[in-house]
PDB file of C-alpha atoms in Angstrom:
ATOM      1  CA  MET I   1     -15.020 -44.516  -1.597  1.00  0.00           C
ATOM      2  CA  LEU I   2     -12.468 -45.068  -4.382  1.00  0.00           C
ATOM      3  CA  ALA I   3     -13.376 -45.701  -7.958  1.00  0.00           C
ATOM      4  CA  VAL I   4     -12.273 -48.606 -10.339  1.00  0.00           C
ATOM      5  CA  GLY I   5     -13.006 -49.092 -13.887  1.00  0.00           C
ATOM      6  CA  VAL I   6     -11.703 -48.858 -17.434  1.00  0.00           C
ATOM      7  CA  ARG I   7     -11.061 -45.727 -19.352  1.00  0.00           C
ATOM      8  CA  GLY I   8     -14.104 -44.831 -21.785  1.00  0.00           C
ATOM      9  CA  ALA I   9     -16.464 -47.545 -20.282  1.00  0.00           C
ATOM     10  CA  GLN I  10     -19.980 -46.918 -19.446  1.00  0.00           C
ATOM     11  CA  TRP I  11     -19.738 -48.719 -16.128  1.00  0.00           C
ATOM     12  CA  ARG I  12     -17.950 -47.731 -12.970  1.00  0.00           C
ATOM     13  CA  GLY I  13     -17.250 -49.632  -9.758  1.00  0.00           C
ATOM     14  CA  GLU I  14     -16.419 -48.390  -6.369  1.00  0.00           C
ATOM     15  CA  VAL I  15     -14.706 -49.749  -3.194  1.00  0.00           C
ATOM     16  CA  THR I  16     -15.672 -48.754   0.296  1.00  0.00           C
ATOM     17  CA  PRO I  17     -12.886 -48.004   2.813  1.00  0.00           C
ATOM     18  CA  TRP I  18     -13.334 -51.773   4.140  1.00  0.00           C
ATOM     19  CA  GLY I  19     -13.350 -53.334   0.701  1.00  0.00           C
ATOM     20  CA  ASP I  20     -16.874 -53.887  -0.245  1.00  0.00           C
ATOM     21  CA  VAL I  21     -17.348 -53.629  -4.033  1.00  0.00           C
ATOM     22  CA  LEU I  22     -20.244 -51.544  -5.462  1.00  0.00           C
ATOM     23  CA  VAL I  23     -21.363 -51.145  -9.062  1.00  0.00           C
ATOM     24  CA  ASP I  24     -23.641 -48.267  -9.985  1.00  0.00           C
ATOM     25  CA  GLY I  25     -24.110 -47.523  -6.257  1.00  0.00           C
ATOM     26  CA  GLU I  26     -25.283 -51.041  -5.294  1.00  0.00           C
ATOM     27  CA  ILE I  27     -23.232 -53.346  -3.064  1.00  0.00           C
ATOM     28  CA  ARG I  28     -22.258 -56.251  -5.200  1.00  0.00           C
ATOM     29  CA  LEU I  29     -19.701 -58.073  -3.194  1.00  0.00           C
ATOM     30  CA  ARG I  30     -18.605 -58.295   0.583  1.00  0.00           C
ATOM     31  CA  TRP I  31     -15.730 -60.323   1.984  1.00  0.00           C
ATOM     32  CA  PHE I  32     -14.947 -62.019   5.266  1.00  0.00           C
ATOM     33  CA  ILE I  33     -11.877 -63.792   6.528  1.00  0.00           C
ATOM     34  CA  ALA I  34     -11.800 -66.830   8.716  1.00  0.00           C
ATOM     35  CA  ALA I  35      -8.227 -66.780  10.395  1.00  0.00           C
ATOM     36  CA  ASP I  36      -6.844 -69.004  13.001  1.00  0.00           C
ATOM     37  CA  ASP I  37      -8.392 -67.348  15.977  1.00  0.00           C
ATOM     38  CA  ARG I  38     -11.849 -66.065  14.692  1.00  0.00           C
ATOM     39  CA  TRP I  39     -13.888 -64.630  11.752  1.00  0.00           C
ATOM     40  CA  TYR I  40     -13.057 -61.172  10.617  1.00  0.00           C
ATOM     41  CA  GLU I  41     -15.626 -58.827   9.056  1.00  0.00           C
ATOM     42  CA  PRO I  42     -13.710 -55.879   7.571  1.00  0.00           C
ATOM     43  CA  ALA I  43     -16.381 -53.418   7.868  1.00  0.00           C
ATOM     44  CA  ARG I  44     -16.243 -53.899  11.655  1.00  0.00           C
ATOM     45  CA  GLU I  45     -12.534 -54.138  12.063  1.00  0.00           C
ATOM     46  CA  THR I  46     -10.138 -51.375  13.406  1.00  0.00           C
ATOM     47  CA  THR I  47      -7.102 -52.770  11.672  1.00  0.00           C
ATOM     48  CA  VAL I  48      -8.176 -52.193   8.085  1.00  0.00           C
ATOM     49  CA  ARG I  49      -5.915 -50.007   5.938  1.00  0.00           C
ATOM     50  CA  GLN I  50      -6.421 -49.012   2.364  1.00  0.00           C
ATOM     51  CA  ARG I  51      -4.528 -47.339  -0.501  1.00  0.00           C
ATOM     52  CA  GLN I  52      -4.615 -46.752  -4.136  1.00  0.00           C
ATOM     53  CA  VAL I  53      -1.657 -48.631  -5.747  1.00  0.00           C
ATOM     54  CA  SER I  54       0.579 -46.005  -7.333  1.00  0.00           C
ATOM     55  CA  GLY I  55      -2.334 -43.719  -7.266  1.00  0.00           C
ATOM     56  CA  VAL I  56      -4.151 -45.641 -10.086  1.00  0.00           C
ATOM     57  CA  PRO I  57      -7.454 -47.383  -9.915  1.00  0.00           C
ATOM     58  CA  VAL I  58      -6.128 -50.497  -8.249  1.00  0.00           C
ATOM     59  CA  ILE I  59      -7.550 -50.425  -4.622  1.00  0.00           C
ATOM     60  CA  GLU I  60      -5.619 -52.467  -1.957  1.00  0.00           C
ATOM     61  CA  THR I  61      -7.333 -53.121   1.366  1.00  0.00           C
ATOM     62  CA  ARG I  62      -5.349 -54.829   4.189  1.00  0.00           C
ATOM     63  CA  LEU I  63      -6.863 -56.606   7.198  1.00  0.00           C
ATOM     64  CA  LYS I  64      -4.537 -57.599  10.151  1.00  0.00           C
ATOM     65  CA  VAL I  65      -4.812 -61.359  10.920  1.00  0.00           C
ATOM     66  CA  PRO I  66      -2.686 -63.550  13.087  1.00  0.00           C
ATOM     67  CA  GLY I  67       0.794 -63.806  11.511  1.00  0.00           C
ATOM     68  CA  GLY I  68       0.280 -60.958   8.919  1.00  0.00           C
ATOM     69  CA  ASP I  69      -2.360 -59.525   6.639  1.00  0.00           C
ATOM     70  CA  ALA I  70      -5.187 -60.662   4.493  1.00  0.00           C
ATOM     71  CA  VAL I  71      -4.823 -58.421   1.288  1.00  0.00           C
ATOM     72  CA  GLN I  72      -7.654 -57.602  -1.026  1.00  0.00           C
ATOM     73  CA  ARG I  73      -6.943 -55.912  -4.404  1.00  0.00           C
ATOM     74  CA  VAL I  74      -9.795 -54.689  -6.613  1.00  0.00           C
ATOM     75  CA  TYR I  75      -9.367 -53.451 -10.154  1.00  0.00           C
ATOM     76  CA  GLY I  76     -11.389 -53.228 -13.407  1.00  0.00           C
ATOM     77  CA  VAL I  77     -10.379 -54.736 -16.907  1.00  0.00           C
ATOM     78  CA  ALA I  78     -11.821 -54.309 -20.314  1.00  0.00           C
ATOM     79  CA  ASN I  79     -11.923 -58.104 -21.081  1.00  0.00           C
ATOM     80  CA  PHE I  80     -15.286 -59.702 -21.813  1.00  0.00           C
ATOM     81  CA  GLY I  81     -17.057 -56.409 -21.906  1.00  0.00           C
ATOM     82  CA  GLY I  82     -15.973 -55.288 -18.387  1.00  0.00           C
ATOM     83  CA  VAL I  83     -14.777 -57.211 -15.461  1.00  0.00           C
ATOM     84  CA  ILE I  84     -14.147 -56.161 -11.872  1.00  0.00           C
ATOM     85  CA  VAL I  85     -11.456 -58.437 -10.409  1.00  0.00           C
ATOM     86  CA  VAL I  86     -11.261 -59.139  -6.600  1.00  0.00           C
ATOM     87  CA  GLU I  87      -8.144 -60.712  -5.442  1.00  0.00           C
ATOM     88  CA  ILE I  88      -7.403 -62.028  -1.925  1.00  0.00           C
ATOM     89  CA  TYR I  89      -3.817 -62.596  -1.123  1.00  0.00           C
ATOM     90  CA  ASN I  90      -2.641 -64.334   2.118  1.00  0.00           C
ATOM     91  CA  ASP I  91       0.348 -62.292   3.390  1.00  0.00           C
ATOM     92  CA  SER I  92       0.517 -64.153   6.616  1.00  0.00           C
ATOM     93  CA  SER I  93       2.321 -67.122   8.006  1.00  0.00           C
ATOM     94  CA  LEU I  94      -0.928 -69.151   8.466  1.00  0.00           C
ATOM     95  CA  PRO I  95      -3.631 -70.331   6.213  1.00  0.00           C
ATOM     96  CA  PHE I  96      -7.152 -68.656   6.231  1.00  0.00           C
ATOM     97  CA  ALA I  97     -10.368 -68.934   4.341  1.00  0.00           C
ATOM     98  CA  VAL I  98     -12.286 -66.049   2.586  1.00  0.00           C
ATOM     99  CA  ALA I  99     -15.969 -65.869   2.299  1.00  0.00           C
ATOM    100  CA  PHE I 100     -17.933 -64.010  -0.239  1.00  0.00           C
ATOM    101  CA  ASP I 101     -21.582 -63.040   0.416  1.00  0.00           C
ATOM    102  CA  ARG I 102     -22.798 -64.361  -3.003  1.00  0.00           C
ATOM    103  CA  GLY I 103     -22.108 -67.332  -5.046  1.00  0.00           C
ATOM    104  CA  ASP I 104     -23.157 -66.036  -8.527  1.00  0.00           C
ATOM    105  CA  ILE I 105     -19.647 -64.649  -9.218  1.00  0.00           C
ATOM    106  CA  SER I 106     -16.766 -66.181 -11.224  1.00  0.00           C
ATOM    107  CA  THR I 107     -14.097 -67.940  -9.095  1.00  0.00           C
ATOM    108  CA  MET I 108     -10.822 -69.812  -9.751  1.00  0.00           C
ATOM    109  CA  ARG I 109     -12.212 -73.074  -8.155  1.00  0.00           C
ATOM    110  CA  ALA I 110     -15.215 -74.517  -6.591  1.00  0.00           C
ATOM    111  CA  PRO I 111     -16.091 -73.360  -2.983  1.00  0.00           C
ATOM    112  CA  SER I 112     -15.516 -75.378   0.085  1.00  0.00           C
ATOM    113  CA  PRO I 113     -18.274 -78.070   0.447  1.00  0.00           C
ATOM    114  CA  THR I 114     -18.529 -77.431   4.298  1.00  0.00           C
ATOM    115  CA  GLY I 115     -19.874 -73.880   3.585  1.00  0.00           C
ATOM    116  CA  VAL I 116     -19.914 -71.044   6.064  1.00  0.00           C
ATOM    117  CA  GLN I 117     -19.647 -72.022   9.736  1.00  0.00           C
ATOM    118  CA  GLY I 118     -19.182 -69.879  12.824  1.00  0.00           C
ATOM    119  CA  ILE I 119     -20.494 -66.540  11.322  1.00  0.00           C
ATOM    120  CA  ASP I 120     -23.928 -65.366  10.400  1.00  0.00           C
ATOM    121  CA  LEU I 121     -23.661 -64.494   6.647  1.00  0.00           C
ATOM    122  CA  PRO I 122     -26.302 -64.077   3.936  1.00  0.00           C
ATOM    123  CA  SER I 123     -27.665 -67.240   2.329  1.00  0.00           C
ATOM    124  CA  GLY I 124     -25.772 -68.199  -0.665  1.00  0.00           C
ATOM    125  CA  SER I 125     -22.252 -67.245   0.753  1.00  0.00           C
ATOM    126  CA  VAL I 126     -19.327 -69.304  -0.373  1.00  0.00           C
ATOM    127  CA  VAL I 127     -15.992 -69.969   1.347  1.00  0.00           C
ATOM    128  CA  PHE I 128     -12.572 -70.684  -0.252  1.00  0.00           C
ATOM    129  CA  PRO I 129      -9.378 -71.724   1.594  1.00  0.00           C
ATOM    130  CA  VAL I 130      -6.336 -69.639   0.856  1.00  0.00           C
ATOM    131  CA  GLY I 131      -2.852 -71.061   1.724  1.00  0.00           C
ATOM    132  CA  HIS I 132       0.085 -69.207   2.905  1.00  0.00           C
ATOM    133  CA  HIS I 133       1.344 -66.575   0.442  1.00  0.00           C
ATOM    134  CA  ALA I 134      -1.286 -67.823  -2.038  1.00  0.00           C
ATOM    135  CA  THR I 135      -3.963 -65.719  -3.989  1.00  0.00           C
ATOM    136  CA  MET I 136      -7.722 -66.482  -4.521  1.00  0.00           C
ATOM    137  CA  ARG I 137      -9.201 -64.540  -7.542  1.00  0.00           C
ATOM    138  CA  ALA I 138     -12.817 -63.804  -8.030  1.00  0.00           C
ATOM    139  CA  ALA I 139     -14.533 -61.552 -10.554  1.00  0.00           C
ATOM    140  CA  ILE I 140     -17.730 -59.802 -11.370  1.00  0.00           C
ATOM    141  CA  ARG I 141     -18.792 -59.257 -14.956  1.00  0.00           C
ATOM    142  CA  VAL I 142     -20.430 -55.912 -15.516  1.00  0.00           C
ATOM    143  CA  GLY I 143     -21.741 -54.041 -18.602  1.00  0.00           C
ATOM    144  CA  SER I 144     -23.580 -50.759 -19.533  1.00  0.00           C
ATOM    145  CA  ALA I 145     -26.967 -52.118 -18.642  1.00  0.00           C
ATOM    146  CA  ASP I 146     -26.825 -55.692 -17.356  1.00  0.00           C
ATOM    147  CA  LYS I 147     -26.373 -56.251 -13.578  1.00  0.00           C
ATOM    148  CA  ILE I 148     -24.875 -59.691 -13.579  1.00  0.00           C
ATOM    149  CA  LEU I 149     -23.688 -61.384 -16.625  1.00  0.00           C
ATOM    150  CA  GLY I 150     -22.566 -64.986 -17.353  1.00  0.00           C
ATOM    151  CA  GLN I 151     -19.722 -66.391 -15.244  1.00  0.00           C
ATOM    152  CA  LEU I 152     -16.118 -66.782 -16.649  1.00  0.00           C
ATOM    153  CA  SER I 153     -14.425 -70.096 -16.611  1.00  0.00           C
ATOM    154  CA  ALA I 154     -11.503 -70.839 -14.450  1.00  0.00           C
ATOM    155  CA  SER I 155      -9.105 -70.463 -17.441  1.00  0.00           C
ATOM    156  CA  GLU I 156     -10.670 -67.257 -18.574  1.00  0.00           C
ATOM    157  CA  LEU I 157     -10.512 -65.868 -15.062  1.00  0.00           C
ATOM    158  CA  GLU I 158      -6.793 -67.077 -14.734  1.00  0.00           C
ATOM    159  CA  GLY I 159      -6.037 -65.254 -17.990  1.00  0.00           C
ATOM    160  CA  LEU I 160      -7.117 -61.857 -16.939  1.00  0.00           C
ATOM    161  CA  PRO I 161      -4.553 -59.172 -16.447  1.00  0.00           C
ATOM    162  CA  SER I 162      -2.791 -59.140 -12.979  1.00  0.00           C
ATOM    163  CA  TYR I 163      -3.134 -56.041 -10.774  1.00  0.00           C
ATOM    164  CA  GLU I 164       0.709 -55.349 -11.657  1.00  0.00           C
ATOM    165  CA  GLN I 165      -0.242 -55.252 -15.373  1.00  0.00           C
ATOM    166  CA  VAL I 166      -3.104 -52.863 -14.829  1.00  0.00           C
ATOM    167  CA  GLU I 167      -1.016 -50.640 -12.746  1.00  0.00           C
ATOM    168  CA  ARG I 168       1.776 -50.461 -15.459  1.00  0.00           C
ATOM    169  CA  GLY I 169      -0.997 -49.878 -18.115  1.00  0.00           C
ATOM    170  CA  TRP I 170      -2.471 -46.900 -16.287  1.00  0.00           C
ATOM    171  CA  LEU I 171       0.858 -45.280 -15.466  1.00  0.00           C
ATOM    172  CA  ALA I 172       1.989 -45.677 -19.196  1.00  0.00           C
ATOM    173  CA  ALA I 173      -1.338 -44.132 -20.311  1.00  0.00           C
ATOM    174  CA  LEU I 174      -1.034 -41.257 -17.967  1.00  0.00           C
ATOM    175  CA  GLN I 175       2.500 -40.481 -19.136  1.00  0.00           C
ATOM    176  CA  THR I 176       1.471 -39.860 -22.644  1.00  0.00           C
ATOM    177  CA  SER I 177       0.402 -36.474 -21.256  1.00  0.00           C
ATOM    178  CA  SER I 178       3.524 -35.721 -19.319  1.00  0.00           C
ATOM    179  CA  ARG I 179       5.806 -37.313 -16.838  1.00  0.00           C
ATOM    180  CA  VAL I 180       6.230 -35.359 -13.642  1.00  0.00           C
ATOM    181  CA  ASP I 181       8.830 -36.048 -10.999  1.00  0.00           C
ATOM    182  CA  LEU I 182       8.365 -34.143  -7.774  1.00  0.00           C
ATOM    183  CA  PRO I 183      10.492 -34.141  -4.560  1.00  0.00           C
ATOM    184  CA  GLU I 184       7.504 -35.197  -2.432  1.00  0.00           C
ATOM    185  CA  LEU I 185       5.847 -38.447  -3.619  1.00  0.00           C
ATOM    186  CA  SER I 186       2.455 -37.374  -2.405  1.00  0.00           C
ATOM    187  CA  TRP I 187       2.178 -34.698  -4.969  1.00  0.00           C
ATOM    188  CA  SER I 188       3.052 -37.166  -7.830  1.00  0.00           C
ATOM    189  CA  THR I 189       0.427 -39.530  -6.422  1.00  0.00           C
ATOM    190  CA  LEU I 190      -2.102 -36.804  -6.153  1.00  0.00           C
ATOM    191  CA  LEU I 191      -1.586 -35.903  -9.835  1.00  0.00           C
ATOM    192  CA  THR I 192      -1.895 -39.498 -10.873  1.00  0.00           C
ATOM    193  CA  GLN I 193      -5.164 -39.927  -8.942  1.00  0.00           C
ATOM    194  CA  LYS I 194      -6.706 -36.706 -10.417  1.00  0.00           C
ATOM    195  CA  ARG I 195      -5.910 -37.895 -13.907  1.00  0.00           C
ATOM    196  CA  CYS I 196      -7.351 -41.163 -13.228  1.00  0.00           C
ATOM    197  CA  GLU I 197     -10.413 -39.522 -11.861  1.00  0.00           C
ATOM    198  CA  ILE I 198     -10.792 -37.588 -15.138  1.00  0.00           C
ATOM    199  CA  LEU I 199     -10.457 -40.675 -17.311  1.00  0.00           C
ATOM    200  CA  LEU I 200     -12.855 -42.791 -15.263  1.00  0.00           C
ATOM    201  CA  GLY I 201     -15.593 -40.035 -15.116  1.00  0.00           C
ATOM    202  CA  GLN I 202     -17.686 -38.824 -17.927  1.00  0.00           C
ATOM    203  CA  PRO I 203     -16.656 -35.660 -19.674  1.00  0.00           C
ATOM    204  CA  LEU I 204     -18.311 -32.389 -18.571  1.00  0.00           C
ATOM    205  CA  VAL I 205     -21.340 -31.371 -20.591  1.00  0.00           C
ATOM    206  CA  PHE I 206     -21.025 -27.701 -21.829  1.00  0.00           C
ATOM    207  CA  ASP I 207     -24.289 -25.640 -21.207  1.00  0.00           C
ATOM    208  CA  ARG I 208     -25.255 -22.440 -19.477  1.00  0.00           C
ATOM    209  CA  GLN I 209     -24.537 -23.709 -16.084  1.00  0.00           C
ATOM    210  CA  THR I 210     -21.034 -24.994 -16.826  1.00  0.00           C
ATOM    211  CA  ASP I 211     -17.979 -23.306 -15.559  1.00  0.00           C
ATOM    212  CA  GLU I 212     -16.060 -22.480 -18.713  1.00  0.00           C
ATOM    213  CA  VAL I 213     -12.614 -22.693 -17.046  1.00  0.00           C
ATOM    214  CA  GLU I 214     -13.279 -25.949 -15.478  1.00  0.00           C
ATOM    215  CA  PHE I 215     -14.756 -27.428 -18.705  1.00  0.00           C
ATOM    216  CA  ILE I 216     -11.821 -26.346 -20.826  1.00  0.00           C
ATOM    217  CA  LEU I 217      -9.136 -27.576 -18.342  1.00  0.00           C
ATOM    218  CA  ASP I 218     -11.046 -30.976 -18.050  1.00  0.00           C
ATOM    219  CA  ILE I 219     -11.224 -31.466 -21.794  1.00  0.00           C
ATOM    220  CA  ALA I 220      -7.614 -30.256 -22.377  1.00  0.00           C
ATOM    221  CA  GLU I 221      -6.301 -32.899 -19.914  1.00  0.00           C
ATOM    222  CA  ARG I 222      -8.375 -35.540 -21.736  1.00  0.00           C
ATOM    223  CA  VAL I 223      -6.814 -34.438 -25.031  1.00  0.00           C
ATOM    224  CA  ARG I 224      -3.337 -34.518 -23.583  1.00  0.00           C
ATOM    225  CA  LEU I 225      -4.116 -38.110 -22.348  1.00  0.00           C
ATOM    226  CA  GLY I 226      -4.991 -39.343 -25.855  1.00  0.00           C
ATOM    227  CA  ASP I 227      -8.756 -38.455 -26.408  1.00  0.00           C
ATOM    228  CA  LYS I 228      -9.568 -36.978 -29.825  1.00  0.00           C
ATOM    229  CA  ALA I 229      -9.893 -33.117 -29.698  1.00  0.00           C
ATOM    230  CA  ALA I 230     -12.143 -32.739 -32.777  1.00  0.00           C
ATOM    231  CA  GLN I 231     -15.270 -33.760 -30.782  1.00  0.00           C
ATOM    232  CA  TRP I 232     -15.014 -30.855 -28.439  1.00  0.00           C
ATOM    233  CA  ALA I 233     -13.715 -28.199 -30.697  1.00  0.00           C
ATOM    234  CA  SER I 234     -17.009 -26.240 -30.942  1.00  0.00           C
ATOM    235  CA  ASP I 235     -17.727 -26.227 -27.307  1.00  0.00           C
ATOM    236  CA  VAL I 236     -14.119 -25.382 -26.298  1.00  0.00           C
ATOM    237  CA  ALA I 237     -14.164 -22.391 -28.775  1.00  0.00           C
ATOM    238  CA  VAL I 238     -17.447 -21.024 -27.232  1.00  0.00           C
ATOM    239  CA  ALA I 239     -16.277 -21.455 -23.694  1.00  0.00           C
ATOM    240  CA  ALA I 240     -12.768 -19.754 -24.636  1.00  0.00           C
ATOM    241  CA  GLU I 241     -14.789 -16.856 -26.350  1.00  0.00           C
ATOM    242  CA  LYS I 242     -16.683 -16.359 -23.039  1.00  0.00           C
ATOM    243  CA  ILE I 243     -13.719 -16.269 -20.959  1.00  0.00           C
ATOM    244  CA  ILE I 244     -11.924 -13.828 -23.073  1.00  0.00           C
ATOM    245  CA  LYS I 245     -14.988 -11.456 -23.188  1.00  0.00           C
ATOM    246  CA  ARG I 246     -15.194 -11.769 -19.433  1.00  0.00           C
ATOM    247  CA  CYS I 247     -11.420 -10.883 -19.044  1.00  0.00           C
ATOM    248  CA  ALA I 248     -11.787  -7.914 -21.361  1.00  0.00           C
ATOM    249  CA  ARG I 249     -14.822  -6.693 -19.460  1.00  0.00           C
ATOM    250  CA  ASN I 250     -13.111  -7.002 -15.971  1.00  0.00           C
ATOM    251  CA  LYS I 251      -9.869  -5.676 -17.386  1.00  0.00           C
ATOM    252  CA  VAL I 252      -7.961  -8.455 -15.560  1.00  0.00           C
ATOM    253  CA  VAL I 253      -7.010 -12.148 -16.355  1.00  0.00           C
ATOM    254  CA  GLN I 254      -7.095 -14.630 -13.410  1.00  0.00           C
ATOM    255  CA  TRP I 255      -4.483 -17.253 -13.465  1.00  0.00           C
ATOM    256  CA  ASP I 256      -6.812 -20.131 -14.074  1.00  0.00           C
ATOM    257  CA  GLU I 257      -8.446 -18.100 -16.847  1.00  0.00           C
ATOM    258  CA  ASP I 258      -5.095 -17.656 -18.463  1.00  0.00           C
ATOM    259  CA  ARG I 259      -4.412 -21.420 -18.263  1.00  0.00           C
ATOM    260  CA  ALA I 260      -7.804 -22.144 -19.714  1.00  0.00           C
ATOM    261  CA  ILE I 261      -7.158 -19.730 -22.686  1.00  0.00           C
ATOM    262  CA  LEU I 262      -3.846 -21.536 -23.348  1.00  0.00           C
ATOM    263  CA  ALA I 263      -5.393 -24.945 -23.062  1.00  0.00           C
ATOM    264  CA  ALA I 264      -8.214 -23.942 -25.482  1.00  0.00           C
ATOM    265  CA  GLY I 265      -5.623 -22.968 -28.028  1.00  0.00           C
ATOM    266  CA  MET I 266      -3.941 -26.368 -27.607  1.00  0.00           C
ATOM    267  CA  VAL I 267      -7.223 -28.265 -28.057  1.00  0.00           C
ATOM    268  CA  LEU I 268      -8.216 -26.318 -31.213  1.00  0.00           C
ATOM    269  CA  ASP I 269      -4.691 -26.755 -32.712  1.00  0.00           C
ATOM    270  CA  ARG I 270      -4.832 -30.533 -32.237  1.00  0.00           C
ATOM    271  CA  ALA I 271      -8.413 -30.481 -33.803  1.00  0.00           C
ATOM    272  CA  GLY I 272      -6.916 -28.732 -36.845  1.00  0.00           C
ATOM    273  CA  GLU I 273      -8.907 -25.538 -36.035  1.00  0.00           C
ATOM    274  CA  SER I 274      -5.990 -23.092 -36.870  1.00  0.00           C
ATOM    275  CA  ARG I 275      -8.369 -20.090 -37.214  1.00  0.00           C
ATOM    276  CA  GLY I 276      -9.988 -20.884 -33.900  1.00  0.00           C
ATOM    277  CA  ARG I 277      -6.584 -21.335 -32.324  1.00  0.00           C
ATOM    278  CA  ASP I 278      -5.309 -17.980 -33.711  1.00  0.00           C
TER     279      ASP I 278
END
């Protein structure tokens, strides 16, 4: 599954390979498409394709329907304490309808009064028509402890950032560390994905079981991406000391240990710990 969320937030969402949205491991929203020929359940379809837009936490899931694709995009924003946005775009030549399996979500407009017909969905499911090249937007409010918060109004939902804005914001944040242009796009995308994973996850906790090299490299990348270095200075110093002692004892320095020692010096320098850096 692919993660969505906001840097530094206590909540985290995930998207299954067919577009179901999970929060804290619990399925919170499923989607279905009523096209010109039949109902489509993405979890059972073989024509589903998924990607991360530019390698950032914007997840695009495409489902083949007559005349084109039904396109779902899922991403997180910080507005209103945390919101997961789910957009359904009709990239086909014919209108279709999208059904969500719960009605206690924020949506741009009221659902169709005719409800769900022709498919067996959980009670409370809602249906929305989506015209040719039109977009239907829904949202799930999340927080550090609450499961479902109050719904957003249509104007509040409309005012949330678009997926393009979220994409640009992530890329701009990642390039504060460095901008890397590689001949093969897949390597640049992989670097972007790994940096996003670091920012969406919780920092490693340094204890006796922690791998010192992994810890320092994780913290160093966070600092390069804008996090404050001072909060980790003591742990980084202790971890670096352990690596240096191990290298002296083994009379050899592995390549990743070398990078960790250099990274520790950078973190301590940015934390103002010149003695520790030296």
